[in-house]
Structures are given as C-alpha cells and as structure tokens.
mmCIF file of C-alpha atoms (C1' of nucleotides) in Angstrom:
data_model
loop_
_atom_site.group_PDB
_atom_site.id
_atom_site.type_symbol
_atom_site.label_atom_id
_atom_site.label_comp_id
_atom_site.label_asym_id
_atom_site.label_seq_id
_atom_site.Cartn_x
_atom_site.Cartn_y
_atom_site.Cartn_z
ATOM 1 C CA MET S 14 -49.222 24.564 -40.217
ATOM 2 C CA ALA S 15 -48.569 23.616 -36.649
ATOM 3 C CA ILE S 16 -45.792 21.294 -35.584
ATOM 4 C CA THR S 17 -47.072 17.762 -35.834
ATOM 5 C CA ARG S 18 -46.148 14.930 -33.521
ATOM 6 C CA ASN S 19 -44.047 13.510 -36.291
ATOM 7 C CA ASP S 20 -41.647 16.429 -36.286
ATOM 8 C CA LEU S 21 -40.512 15.644 -32.793
ATOM 9 C CA ILE S 22 -37.665 13.221 -32.386
ATOM 10 C CA PRO S 23 -35.960 11.832 -29.281
ATOM 11 C CA ILE S 24 -32.306 12.446 -28.596
ATOM 12 C CA GLY S 25 -31.168 8.989 -29.656
ATOM 13 C CA THR S 26 -32.648 9.417 -33.086
ATOM 14 C CA LEU S 27 -31.081 12.821 -33.462
ATOM 15 C CA ALA S 28 -27.778 11.274 -32.453
ATOM 16 C CA ARG S 29 -28.073 8.560 -35.067
ATOM 17 C CA ARG S 30 -29.056 11.001 -37.767
ATOM 18 C CA THR S 31 -26.209 13.387 -37.086
ATOM 19 C CA GLY S 32 -23.501 10.954 -36.102
ATOM 20 C CA LEU S 33 -23.085 12.769 -32.810
ATOM 21 C CA ALA S 34 -22.991 11.118 -29.419
ATOM 22 C CA VAL S 35 -26.046 11.524 -27.235
ATOM 23 C CA SER S 36 -23.861 13.090 -24.591
ATOM 24 C CA ALA S 37 -22.577 15.610 -27.115
ATOM 25 C CA ILE S 38 -26.071 16.698 -28.012
ATOM 26 C CA ARG S 39 -26.949 17.198 -24.366
ATOM 27 C CA TYR S 40 -23.811 19.243 -24.035
ATOM 28 C CA TYR S 41 -24.767 21.334 -27.048
ATOM 29 C CA GLU S 42 -28.130 21.965 -25.510
ATOM 30 C CA ASP S 43 -26.460 23.201 -22.330
ATOM 31 C CA ARG S 44 -24.349 25.495 -24.475
ATOM 32 C CA GLY S 45 -27.464 26.750 -26.179
ATOM 33 C CA LEU S 46 -26.730 25.446 -29.646
ATOM 34 C CA VAL S 47 -30.039 23.590 -29.798
ATOM 35 C CA THR S 48 -33.225 23.690 -27.818
ATOM 36 C CA SER S 49 -35.638 20.922 -26.974
ATOM 37 C CA ILE S 50 -39.032 20.581 -25.446
ATOM 38 C CA ARG S 51 -39.796 17.927 -22.884
ATOM 39 C CA THR S 52 -42.338 15.121 -22.787
ATOM 40 C CA GLY S 53 -44.493 14.512 -19.732
ATOM 41 C CA GLY S 54 -41.793 12.131 -18.528
ATOM 42 C CA ASN S 55 -39.071 14.773 -18.889
ATOM 43 C CA GLN S 56 -37.520 13.361 -22.008
ATOM 44 C CA ARG S 57 -36.171 15.650 -24.702
ATOM 45 C CA ARG S 58 -37.898 16.000 -28.026
ATOM 46 C CA PHE S 59 -36.137 17.852 -30.827
ATOM 47 C CA LEU S 60 -37.395 19.341 -34.010
ATOM 48 C CA ARG S 61 -36.539 17.435 -37.135
ATOM 49 C CA SER S 62 -34.858 20.574 -38.380
ATOM 50 C CA ASP S 63 -32.296 20.248 -35.633
ATOM 51 C CA ILE S 64 -30.667 17.517 -37.667
ATOM 52 C CA ARG S 65 -29.768 20.255 -40.106
ATOM 53 C CA ARG S 66 -28.749 22.590 -37.357
ATOM 54 C CA LEU S 67 -26.378 20.078 -35.838
ATOM 55 C CA SER S 68 -25.028 19.002 -39.195
ATOM 56 C CA PHE S 69 -24.097 22.576 -39.735
ATOM 57 C CA VAL S 70 -22.366 22.663 -36.377
ATOM 58 C CA GLN S 71 -20.248 19.733 -37.437
ATOM 59 C CA ILE S 72 -19.274 21.290 -40.709
ATOM 60 C CA ALA S 73 -18.329 24.528 -39.063
ATOM 61 C CA GLN S 74 -16.247 22.608 -36.575
ATOM 62 C CA LYS S 75 -14.380 20.930 -39.354
ATOM 63 C CA LEU S 76 -13.389 24.375 -40.471
ATOM 64 C CA GLY S 77 -11.909 24.988 -37.100
ATOM 65 C CA LEU S 78 -14.534 27.252 -35.636
ATOM 66 C CA GLY S 79 -15.037 26.932 -31.931
ATOM 67 C CA LEU S 80 -18.475 26.326 -30.495
ATOM 68 C CA ALA S 81 -18.623 29.910 -29.342
ATOM 69 C CA GLU S 82 -18.152 31.217 -32.853
ATOM 70 C CA ILE S 83 -20.648 28.746 -34.210
ATOM 71 C CA GLU S 84 -23.097 29.861 -31.593
ATOM 72 C CA ARG S 85 -22.672 33.363 -32.870
ATOM 73 C CA GLU S 86 -23.352 32.277 -36.444
ATOM 74 C CA LEU S 87 -26.407 30.365 -35.442
ATOM 75 C CA ALA S 88 -27.685 33.127 -33.239
ATOM 76 C CA ALA S 89 -28.999 34.759 -36.375
ATOM 77 C CA LEU S 90 -31.247 31.776 -36.890
ATOM 78 C CA PRO S 91 -34.251 32.354 -34.681
ATOM 79 C CA GLN S 92 -34.768 29.255 -32.608
ATOM 80 C CA GLY S 93 -37.845 27.260 -33.369
ATOM 81 C CA ARG S 94 -38.142 28.558 -36.871
ATOM 82 C CA THR S 95 -37.008 26.155 -39.530
ATOM 83 C CA PRO S 96 -34.070 27.829 -41.247
ATOM 84 C CA ASN S 97 -34.727 28.615 -44.887
ATOM 85 C CA VAL S 98 -32.614 28.839 -48.008
ATOM 86 C CA LEU S 99 -31.527 32.377 -47.374
ATOM 87 C CA ASP S 100 -30.514 31.627 -43.814
ATOM 88 C CA TRP S 101 -28.198 28.855 -44.891
ATOM 89 C CA GLN S 102 -26.826 30.809 -47.768
ATOM 90 C CA ARG S 103 -25.890 33.666 -45.535
ATOM 91 C CA ILE S 104 -24.169 31.438 -43.049
ATOM 92 C CA SER S 105 -22.498 29.323 -45.690
ATOM 93 C CA ARG S 106 -21.059 32.392 -47.277
ATOM 94 C CA SER S 107 -19.630 33.446 -43.971
ATOM 95 C CA LEU S 108 -18.042 30.035 -43.623
ATOM 96 C CA ARG S 109 -16.586 30.336 -47.049
ATOM 97 C CA LYS S 110 -14.780 33.464 -46.031
ATOM 98 C CA GLU S 111 -13.386 31.627 -43.085
ATOM 99 C CA ILE S 112 -12.064 28.848 -45.284
ATOM 100 C CA ASP S 113 -10.622 31.285 -47.754
ATOM 101 C CA SER S 114 -8.588 33.083 -45.183
ATOM 102 C CA ARG S 115 -7.363 29.831 -43.756
ATOM 103 C CA ILE S 116 -6.193 28.698 -47.147
ATOM 104 C CA GLN S 117 -4.458 31.988 -47.698
ATOM 105 C CA LEU S 118 -2.661 31.774 -44.408
ATOM 106 C CA LEU S 119 -1.457 28.280 -45.133
ATOM 107 C CA THR S 120 -0.352 29.220 -48.599
ATOM 108 C CA ARG S 121 1.669 32.105 -47.281
ATOM 109 C CA THR S 122 3.225 29.844 -44.716
ATOM 110 C CA ARG S 123 4.098 27.323 -47.352
ATOM 111 C CA ASN S 124 5.825 29.896 -49.477
ATOM 112 C CA LYS S 125 7.886 31.045 -46.571
ATOM 113 C CA LEU S 126 8.772 27.514 -45.715
ATOM 114 C CA ASP S 127 9.933 26.984 -49.264
ATOM 115 C CA GLU S 128 12.362 29.834 -48.901
ATOM 116 C CA CYS S 129 13.609 28.195 -45.745
ATOM 117 C CA ILE S 130 14.131 24.901 -47.470
ATOM 118 C CA GLY S 131 16.008 26.689 -50.161
ATOM 119 C CA CYS S 132 18.348 28.368 -47.761
ATOM 120 C CA GLY S 133 18.782 25.415 -45.473
ATOM 121 C CA CYS S 134 17.173 27.517 -42.828
ATOM 122 C CA LEU S 135 20.203 27.850 -40.704
ATOM 123 C CA SER S 136 18.969 31.183 -39.551
ATOM 124 C CA LEU S 137 15.484 30.239 -38.556
ATOM 125 C CA GLU S 138 15.434 33.060 -36.074
ATOM 126 C CA ARG S 139 15.655 35.650 -38.776
ATOM 127 C CA CYS S 140 13.397 33.614 -41.022
ATOM 128 C CA GLN S 141 10.065 34.943 -42.159
ATOM 129 C CA LEU S 142 8.325 31.950 -40.734
ATOM 130 C CA TYR S 143 9.467 32.863 -37.345
ATOM 131 C CA ASN S 144 7.443 36.006 -37.100
ATOM 132 C CA LYS S 145 5.494 36.297 -33.928
ATOM 133 C CA ASP S 146 3.013 38.781 -35.355
ATOM 134 C CA ASP S 147 1.968 36.367 -37.977
ATOM 135 C CA ARG S 148 -0.407 34.335 -35.876
ATOM 136 C CA ALA S 149 -1.271 31.253 -37.809
ATOM 137 C CA ALA S 150 -3.547 28.594 -38.975
ATOM 138 C CA ALA S 151 -4.259 25.652 -36.826
ATOM 139 C CA GLY S 152 -5.568 23.950 -33.753
ATOM 140 C CA GLY S 153 -4.434 23.020 -30.328
ATOM 141 C CA SER S 154 -6.116 24.026 -27.127
ATOM 142 C CA GLY S 155 -5.718 25.360 -23.655
ATOM 143 C CA PRO S 156 -4.488 28.880 -23.080
ATOM 144 C CA ARG S 157 -2.854 29.227 -26.425
ATOM 145 C CA TYR S 158 -5.122 31.557 -28.311
ATOM 146 C CA VAL S 159 -4.007 30.596 -31.767
ATOM 147 C CA LEU S 160 -5.684 33.023 -34.161
ATOM 148 C CA ASP S 161 -6.141 35.435 -31.280
ATOM 149 C CA MET W 17 35.698 22.520 -30.953
ATOM 150 C CA ALA W 18 34.290 22.050 -27.532
ATOM 151 C CA ILE W 19 31.260 23.892 -26.267
ATOM 152 C CA THR W 20 32.383 27.224 -24.931
ATOM 153 C CA ARG W 21 30.890 28.982 -21.968
ATOM 154 C CA ASN W 22 29.350 31.432 -24.378
ATOM 155 C CA ASP W 23 27.150 28.807 -25.961
ATOM 156 C CA LEU W 24 25.269 28.249 -22.751
ATOM 157 C CA ILE W 25 22.285 30.436 -22.088
ATOM 158 C CA PRO W 26 19.886 30.620 -19.131
ATOM 159 C CA ILE W 27 16.204 29.916 -19.554
ATOM 160 C CA GLY W 28 15.146 33.559 -19.462
ATOM 161 C CA THR W 29 17.342 34.413 -22.381
ATOM 162 C CA LEU W 30 16.057 31.463 -24.333
ATOM 163 C CA ALA W 31 12.551 32.632 -23.560
ATOM 164 C CA ARG W 32 13.251 36.122 -24.814
ATOM 165 C CA ARG W 33 14.920 34.861 -27.940
ATOM 166 C CA THR W 34 12.097 32.512 -28.842
ATOM 167 C CA GLY W 35 9.133 34.482 -27.622
ATOM 168 C CA LEU W 36 8.112 31.554 -25.445
ATOM 169 C CA ALA W 37 7.236 31.791 -21.791
ATOM 170 C CA VAL W 38 9.756 30.484 -19.330
ATOM 171 C CA SER W 39 7.142 28.094 -18.020
ATOM 172 C CA ALA W 40 6.533 26.786 -21.505
ATOM 173 C CA ILE W 41 10.198 25.999 -21.973
ATOM 174 C CA ARG W 42 10.311 24.116 -18.693
ATOM 175 C CA TYR W 43 7.284 22.218 -19.849
ATOM 176 C CA TYR W 44 8.957 21.378 -23.135
ATOM 177 C CA GLU W 45 11.934 20.094 -21.273
ATOM 178 C CA ASP W 46 9.694 17.814 -19.241
ATOM 179 C CA ARG W 47 8.210 16.592 -22.474
ATOM 180 C CA GLY W 48 11.658 15.941 -23.814
ATOM 181 C CA LEU W 49 11.629 18.508 -26.608
ATOM 182 C CA VAL W 50 14.779 20.152 -25.321
ATOM 183 C CA THR W 51 17.482 19.188 -22.882
ATOM 184 C CA SER W 52 19.520 21.325 -20.563
ATOM 185 C CA ILE W 53 22.497 20.964 -18.307
ATOM 186 C CA ARG W 54 22.584 22.426 -14.830
ATOM 187 C CA THR W 55 24.884 24.907 -13.148
ATOM 188 C CA GLY W 56 26.300 24.290 -9.706
ATOM 189 C CA GLY W 57 23.295 26.132 -8.336
ATOM 190 C CA ASN W 58 20.856 23.898 -10.197
ATOM 191 C CA GLN W 59 19.941 26.416 -12.830
ATOM 192 C CA ARG W 60 19.317 25.325 -16.399
ATOM 193 C CA ARG W 61 21.711 26.220 -19.163
ATOM 194 C CA PHE W 62 20.676 25.628 -22.761
ATOM 195 C CA LEU W 63 22.666 25.407 -25.929
ATOM 196 C CA ARG W 64 22.402 28.383 -28.204
ATOM 197 C CA SER W 65 21.174 26.007 -30.869
ATOM 198 C CA ASP W 66 18.072 25.369 -28.818
ATOM 199 C CA ILE W 67 16.786 28.737 -29.976
ATOM 200 C CA ARG W 68 16.540 27.168 -33.388
ATOM 201 C CA ARG W 69 15.076 24.004 -32.010
ATOM 202 C CA LEU W 70 12.318 25.838 -30.208
ATOM 203 C CA SER W 71 11.656 28.151 -33.108
ATOM 204 C CA PHE W 72 11.041 25.092 -35.142
ATOM 205 C CA VAL W 73 8.646 23.791 -32.550
ATOM 206 C CA GLN W 74 6.661 26.986 -32.848
ATOM 207 C CA ILE W 75 6.486 26.837 -36.603
ATOM 208 C CA ALA W 76 5.377 23.243 -36.560
ATOM 209 C CA GLN W 77 2.714 24.148 -34.052
ATOM 210 C CA LYS W 78 1.393 26.827 -36.320
ATOM 211 C CA LEU W 79 0.824 24.118 -38.836
ATOM 212 C CA GLY W 80 -1.305 22.308 -36.351
ATOM 213 C CA LEU W 81 1.083 19.577 -35.343
ATOM 214 C CA GLY W 82 0.789 18.415 -31.788
ATOM 215 C CA LEU W 83 3.805 18.312 -29.518
ATOM 216 C CA ALA W 84 3.849 14.552 -29.804
ATOM 217 C CA GLU W 85 4.217 14.725 -33.558
ATOM 218 C CA ILE W 86 6.827 17.410 -33.281
ATOM 219 C CA GLU W 87 8.696 15.294 -30.823
ATOM 220 C CA ARG W 88 8.737 12.561 -33.409
ATOM 221 C CA GLU W 89 10.123 14.901 -36.058
ATOM 222 C CA LEU W 90 12.798 16.175 -33.747
ATOM 223 C CA ALA W 91 13.688 12.745 -32.536
ATOM 224 C CA ALA W 92 15.749 12.378 -35.680
ATOM 225 C CA LEU W 93 17.894 15.283 -34.563
ATOM 226 C CA PRO W 94 20.399 13.812 -32.146
ATOM 227 C CA GLN W 95 20.331 15.886 -29.005
ATOM 228 C CA GLY W 96 23.383 17.888 -28.302
ATOM 229 C CA ARG W 97 24.488 18.014 -31.879
ATOM 230 C CA THR W 98 23.821 21.285 -33.613
ATOM 231 C CA PRO W 99 21.409 20.472 -36.404
ATOM 232 C CA ASN W 100 22.842 21.128 -39.814
ATOM 233 C CA VAL W 101 21.454 22.187 -43.157
ATOM 234 C CA LEU W 102 20.442 18.707 -44.154
ATOM 235 C CA ASP W 103 18.650 18.083 -40.889
ATOM 236 C CA TRP W 104 16.485 21.132 -41.290
ATOM 237 C CA GLN W 105 15.853 20.487 -44.911
ATOM 238 C CA ARG W 106 14.582 17.023 -44.210
ATOM 239 C CA ILE W 107 12.250 18.189 -41.487
ATOM 240 C CA SER W 108 11.103 21.232 -43.410
ATOM 241 C CA ARG W 109 10.201 19.067 -46.325
ATOM 242 C CA SER W 110 8.138 16.890 -44.089
ATOM 243 C CA LEU W 111 6.342 19.975 -42.810
ATOM 244 C CA ARG W 112 5.679 21.072 -46.327
ATOM 245 C CA LYS W 113 3.844 17.853 -47.006
ATOM 246 C CA GLU W 114 1.747 18.510 -43.956
ATOM 247 C CA ILE W 115 0.812 21.971 -45.177
ATOM 248 C CA ASP W 116 0.063 20.722 -48.647
ATOM 249 C CA SER W 117 -2.396 18.163 -47.438
ATOM 250 C CA ARG W 118 -4.065 20.701 -45.203
ATOM 251 C CA ILE W 119 -4.520 23.080 -48.076
ATOM 252 C CA GLN W 120 -5.930 20.314 -50.199
ATOM 253 C CA LEU W 121 -8.414 19.358 -47.554
ATOM 254 C CA LEU W 122 -9.578 22.912 -47.141
ATOM 255 C CA THR W 123 -9.850 23.407 -50.847
ATOM 256 C CA ARG W 124 -11.989 20.328 -51.206
ATOM 257 C CA THR W 125 -14.182 21.525 -48.403
ATOM 258 C CA ARG W 126 -14.544 24.897 -50.010
ATOM 259 C CA ASN W 127 -15.643 23.387 -53.268
ATOM 260 C CA LYS W 128 -18.256 21.331 -51.542
ATOM 261 C CA LEU W 129 -19.468 24.313 -49.627
ATOM 262 C CA ASP W 130 -19.831 26.205 -52.864
ATOM 263 C CA GLU W 131 -22.161 23.527 -54.151
ATOM 264 C CA CYS W 132 -24.127 23.904 -50.970
ATOM 265 C CA ILE W 133 -24.401 27.633 -51.363
ATOM 266 C CA GLY W 134 -25.551 27.061 -54.892
ATOM 267 C CA CYS W 135 -28.325 24.730 -53.844
ATOM 268 C CA GLY W 136 -29.294 26.645 -50.770
ATOM 269 C CA CYS W 137 -28.226 23.606 -48.862
ATOM 270 C CA LEU W 138 -31.639 22.635 -47.698
ATOM 271 C CA SER W 139 -30.549 19.051 -47.738
ATOM 272 C CA LEU W 140 -27.418 19.352 -45.729
ATOM 273 C CA GLU W 141 -27.843 15.801 -44.558
ATOM 274 C CA ARG W 142 -27.371 14.467 -48.027
ATOM 275 C CA CYS W 143 -24.764 17.106 -48.771
ATOM 276 C CA GLN W 144 -21.206 16.155 -49.581
ATOM 277 C CA LEU W 145 -19.941 18.286 -46.791
ATOM 278 C CA TYR W 146 -21.750 16.206 -44.307
ATOM 279 C CA ASN W 147 -19.747 13.099 -44.876
ATOM 280 C CA LYS W 148 -18.524 11.487 -41.724
ATOM 281 C CA ASP W 149 -15.732 9.600 -43.453
ATOM 282 C CA ASP W 150 -14.178 12.783 -44.622
ATOM 283 C CA ARG W 151 -12.461 13.688 -41.412
ATOM 284 C CA ALA W 152 -11.257 17.235 -41.696
ATOM 285 C CA ALA W 153 -8.878 20.019 -41.228
ATOM 286 C CA ALA W 154 -8.774 21.909 -38.023
ATOM 287 C CA GLY W 155 -8.265 22.228 -34.323
ATOM 288 C CA GLY W 156 -10.157 21.806 -31.151
ATOM 289 C CA SER W 157 -9.179 19.599 -28.283
ATOM 290 C CA GLY W 158 -10.221 17.052 -25.766
ATOM 291 C CA PRO W 159 -11.400 13.636 -26.841
ATOM 292 C CA ARG W 160 -12.294 14.672 -30.350
ATOM 293 C CA TYR W 161 -9.558 13.146 -32.432
ATOM 294 C CA VAL W 162 -9.928 15.404 -35.406
ATOM 295 C CA LEU W 163 -7.626 14.008 -38.063
ATOM 296 C CA ASP W 164 -7.799 10.629 -36.310
ATOM 297 C "C1'" DC R 19 -48.455 -5.351 -16.934
ATOM 298 C "C1'" DT R 20 -43.805 -6.378 -17.180
ATOM 299 C "C1'" DG R 21 -39.093 -6.052 -18.995
ATOM 300 C "C1'" DC R 22 -35.586 -3.635 -20.845
ATOM 301 C "C1'" DA R 23 -33.592 -0.329 -23.930
ATOM 302 C "C1'" DA R 24 -33.553 4.409 -23.992
ATOM 303 C "C1'" DC R 25 -33.809 8.355 -21.328
ATOM 304 C "C1'" DC R 26 -32.769 11.530 -17.226
ATOM 305 C "C1'" DT R 27 -29.446 14.395 -13.951
ATOM 306 C "C1'" DC R 28 -25.368 15.726 -11.805
ATOM 307 C "C1'" DA R 29 -20.694 15.296 -10.826
ATOM 308 C "C1'" DA R 30 -16.356 14.085 -12.037
ATOM 309 C "C1'" DG R 31 -12.880 12.600 -15.472
ATOM 310 C "C1'" DT R 32 -10.150 13.358 -19.957
ATOM 311 C "C1'" DT R 33 -6.703 15.561 -23.195
ATOM 312 C "C1'" DA R 34 -3.530 19.046 -24.753
ATOM 313 C "C1'" DA R 35 -0.664 22.508 -23.753
ATOM 314 C "C1'" DC R 36 0.354 25.397 -20.793
ATOM 315 C "C1'" DT R 37 -0.033 28.943 -16.677
ATOM 316 C "C1'" DT R 38 -0.341 30.070 -11.908
ATOM 317 C "C1'" DT R 39 0.799 29.788 -7.193
ATOM 318 C "C1'" DA R 40 3.417 28.946 -3.236
ATOM 319 C "C1'" DG R 41 7.460 28.688 -1.119
ATOM 320 C "C1'" DG R 42 12.008 28.776 -1.581
ATOM 321 C "C1'" DT R 43 17.334 29.468 -3.756
ATOM 322 C "C1'" DC R 44 20.956 31.877 -6.656
ATOM 323 C "C1'" DA R 45 23.896 35.440 -8.389
ATOM 324 C "C1'" DA R 46 25.254 39.946 -9.591
ATOM 325 C "C1'" DG R 47 25.474 44.803 -8.730
ATOM 326 C "C1'" DC R 48 25.995 48.361 -5.254
ATOM 327 C "C1'" DG V 27 26.928 41.826 2.711
ATOM 328 C "C1'" DC V 28 22.564 42.782 1.181
ATOM 329 C "C1'" DT V 29 19.008 43.374 -1.960
ATOM 330 C "C1'" DT V 30 16.647 42.100 -5.990
ATOM 331 C "C1'" DG V 31 15.592 39.958 -10.104
ATOM 332 C "C1'" DA V 32 16.126 35.583 -12.246
ATOM 333 C "C1'" DC V 33 15.713 30.689 -11.124
ATOM 334 C "C1'" DC V 34 14.077 26.407 -8.885
ATOM 335 C "C1'" DT V 35 10.317 22.610 -7.780
ATOM 336 C "C1'" DA V 36 5.895 20.617 -7.164
ATOM 337 C "C1'" DA V 37 1.225 20.812 -7.285
ATOM 338 C "C1'" DA V 38 -2.877 22.626 -8.784
ATOM 339 C "C1'" DG V 39 -5.602 25.442 -12.077
ATOM 340 C "C1'" DT V 40 -7.264 26.559 -16.981
ATOM 341 C "C1'" DT V 41 -9.779 25.922 -21.445
ATOM 342 C "C1'" DA V 42 -12.345 23.442 -24.898
ATOM 343 C "C1'" DA V 43 -15.219 20.008 -25.949
ATOM 344 C "C1'" DC V 44 -16.741 16.267 -24.582
ATOM 345 C "C1'" DT V 45 -17.171 11.435 -22.160
ATOM 346 C "C1'" DT V 46 -17.945 8.465 -18.258
ATOM 347 C "C1'" DG V 47 -20.177 6.947 -14.182
ATOM 348 C "C1'" DA V 48 -23.576 6.415 -10.761
ATOM 349 C "C1'" DG V 49 -28.054 5.971 -9.659
ATOM 350 C "C1'" DG V 50 -32.682 6.548 -11.016
ATOM 351 C "C1'" DT V 51 -37.021 7.081 -14.479
ATOM 352 C "C1'" DT V 52 -39.745 6.275 -18.950
ATOM 353 C "C1'" DG V 53 -42.004 4.268 -22.577
ATOM 354 C "C1'" DC V 54 -43.114 0.891 -25.759
ATOM 355 C "C1'" DA V 55 -43.141 -4.133 -27.373
ATOM 356 C "C1'" DG V 56 -44.912 -8.170 -26.254
#
DNA sequence: CTGCAACCTCAAGTTAACTTTAGGTCAAGC
DNA sequence: GCTTGACCTAAAGTTAACTTGAGGTTGCAG
C-alpha cells in the first residue's frame, strides 16, 4: 500500500511524540539521522515510523553512543522503509553488546578500586586503576577521546 | 618536617608522571584542582603529592564525573596537606558508590533491552526503555544534562 | 479572510574540557 | 655567554550536541 496522508506528521507532533525538542529534530535531519519530505509551503512532514527511529536514537544515546555511531547503526535501515522486527532485533543485539562491555569495564574498575580502598591507596601511581592503557567507561566531551 | 626542595617538581615532570598534558595541568590549576607555588622566575612548582591528586582526578573522570564534581570531592582534602590513608579511603568509597549506581543503571537498561529483543520491539514507544523519567547512564556534552 | 500558533532558515551562542597559537622568558649545559 | 628546551601568559580554536535569536512564512480555526 502507498503512504497515506495520515502517515505524514509535522515536526511539532514528532517532537511531542518523542520528547525531543523541535530544534533537535531539525539538527538530526541535518546530520542525516532522519529524512523528511516537504509540503508545498516548505514545511517538513515525517513518516510516522520516524517516531520509532528517533526513540531508538534516544535509547542508544542513553547507552553513551555518539550520534555518529548511531548513524552507523541506523545506516543499515534503508531510509523510507519502515523498519521491521528483524531490523530492530539486529540493532538491539548490537546495543546489548555495547552495554555488556560497558558493564564489564565498570565492574573491573570497581574491583580495582576495592583493592585501593583496602590498601589505603597511598601508592595510587602504582595502582591498577591508574593504568593509562585501560581506557575507560564514561562521558565527557571535547578533545578527550574517552574510549578511543 | 618542612617541605624540602626535593618535594617541588616543575609542571613538565608532573605531566610526565601523570600522563596529563602540560596544558591540561595549567587548566586544572585555573579550575582550582591543584595549586602551585612559583619560582623567582615565575615558573610553577608543584608538590610531589600532586601526582596523587591528579591521578585521582583521572580515575574519577574515567567514572564519568565532571571536573566540578571532582572538585567537590577534593575540596575535603585541605590543600597543601599531603592526603593520608583516611582521606583517600573516604573519597574512594564515595567513588565506589558512583560506580555501583552506574552499573545498576546499565544492568536495568540491559534487562529492558532484552525484553525488547524478545518482542522484536515494534512498539518501542510503549517500551520500557523509552521512558523519559528514567534518565540514564552515559556521556555526551553540551546542554544535554544527562544524569540531571 | 483574518489571526495566530506552528513552521521556516541561517547564524551565532552554549557547555565541558581541553588544545593550539603567538609571542615571549628562564635555566642549564657546553 | 650562548643556545636550546622547558616555561610563561592570554586569547582563540575545537568537538559534540544542541539551543537561541532574528526575521520571515504557512496553515488551519473561526
């Protein structure tokens, strides 16, 4: 079946449905995370399925993925086609791996920290935690390349 | 005993010992995370104990704490005094709490994601994962206030 | 057909955590 | 005493992920 008029929603509606700001959605479109078609009066109309697409973006962000990585994940979803069960499963599984490794990293860090607490950590420099090769778990921005 | 000449190290040495860039250390000093005294020729000299201080900063960062939060943690360590076992233990314990809650959050997220994978997640909007109140785990920057 | 919320674009601002650049000064070895 | 690497300051640039602002257009409810 063809796309009916009803499947097309304006940006404000999409914003309300996803919890995103209108400006954020425009930004995502610039970045290529969603596409829209335009009305005669140059207003954006999105597919209803973009609610799902953007919800996914938000979830992935919660996991600490950057927009670039998310873009990569979504690239496998041909634009315009409504993603199906298998599509989401594949991507979700990939996210799960991401979470798993994050949990592992944190757990390792916690164990090391416990040793430190035990020893009073007066030699932090020699401490396991203070290992530059062990690039770790969390956020921050700018030229810091956490997680390389 | 008084501070001997040997306890004072120049910024380059501190950088090498901590793995930080010289510019980063200067920045930290501006932010108040470390203090230095100056030589006659206006060069910084740091206490040897600042190696430990800055190592701690790096560890805390790995856990996703912002410099502001770290500043708060370190505020309890009177500047100039070499932090002792108890000091580090107290702070380390506080870090451990931070890690624990991060792991919990991720674990919860993983469980939810598993449900999604199970159901194919065709109703992401109604999905547990897509719950705006459940502000989550990871990084990113700018006006996004992850973790409120 | 009019009013007004919702939409549009483009440029500039924001935040964190630094780095880079430009233009000097200091100190230690030869 | 000179050269050279380590230091200094101050200002501007960087990156991510958006937001804000200015100034103008659209579209639907009444």
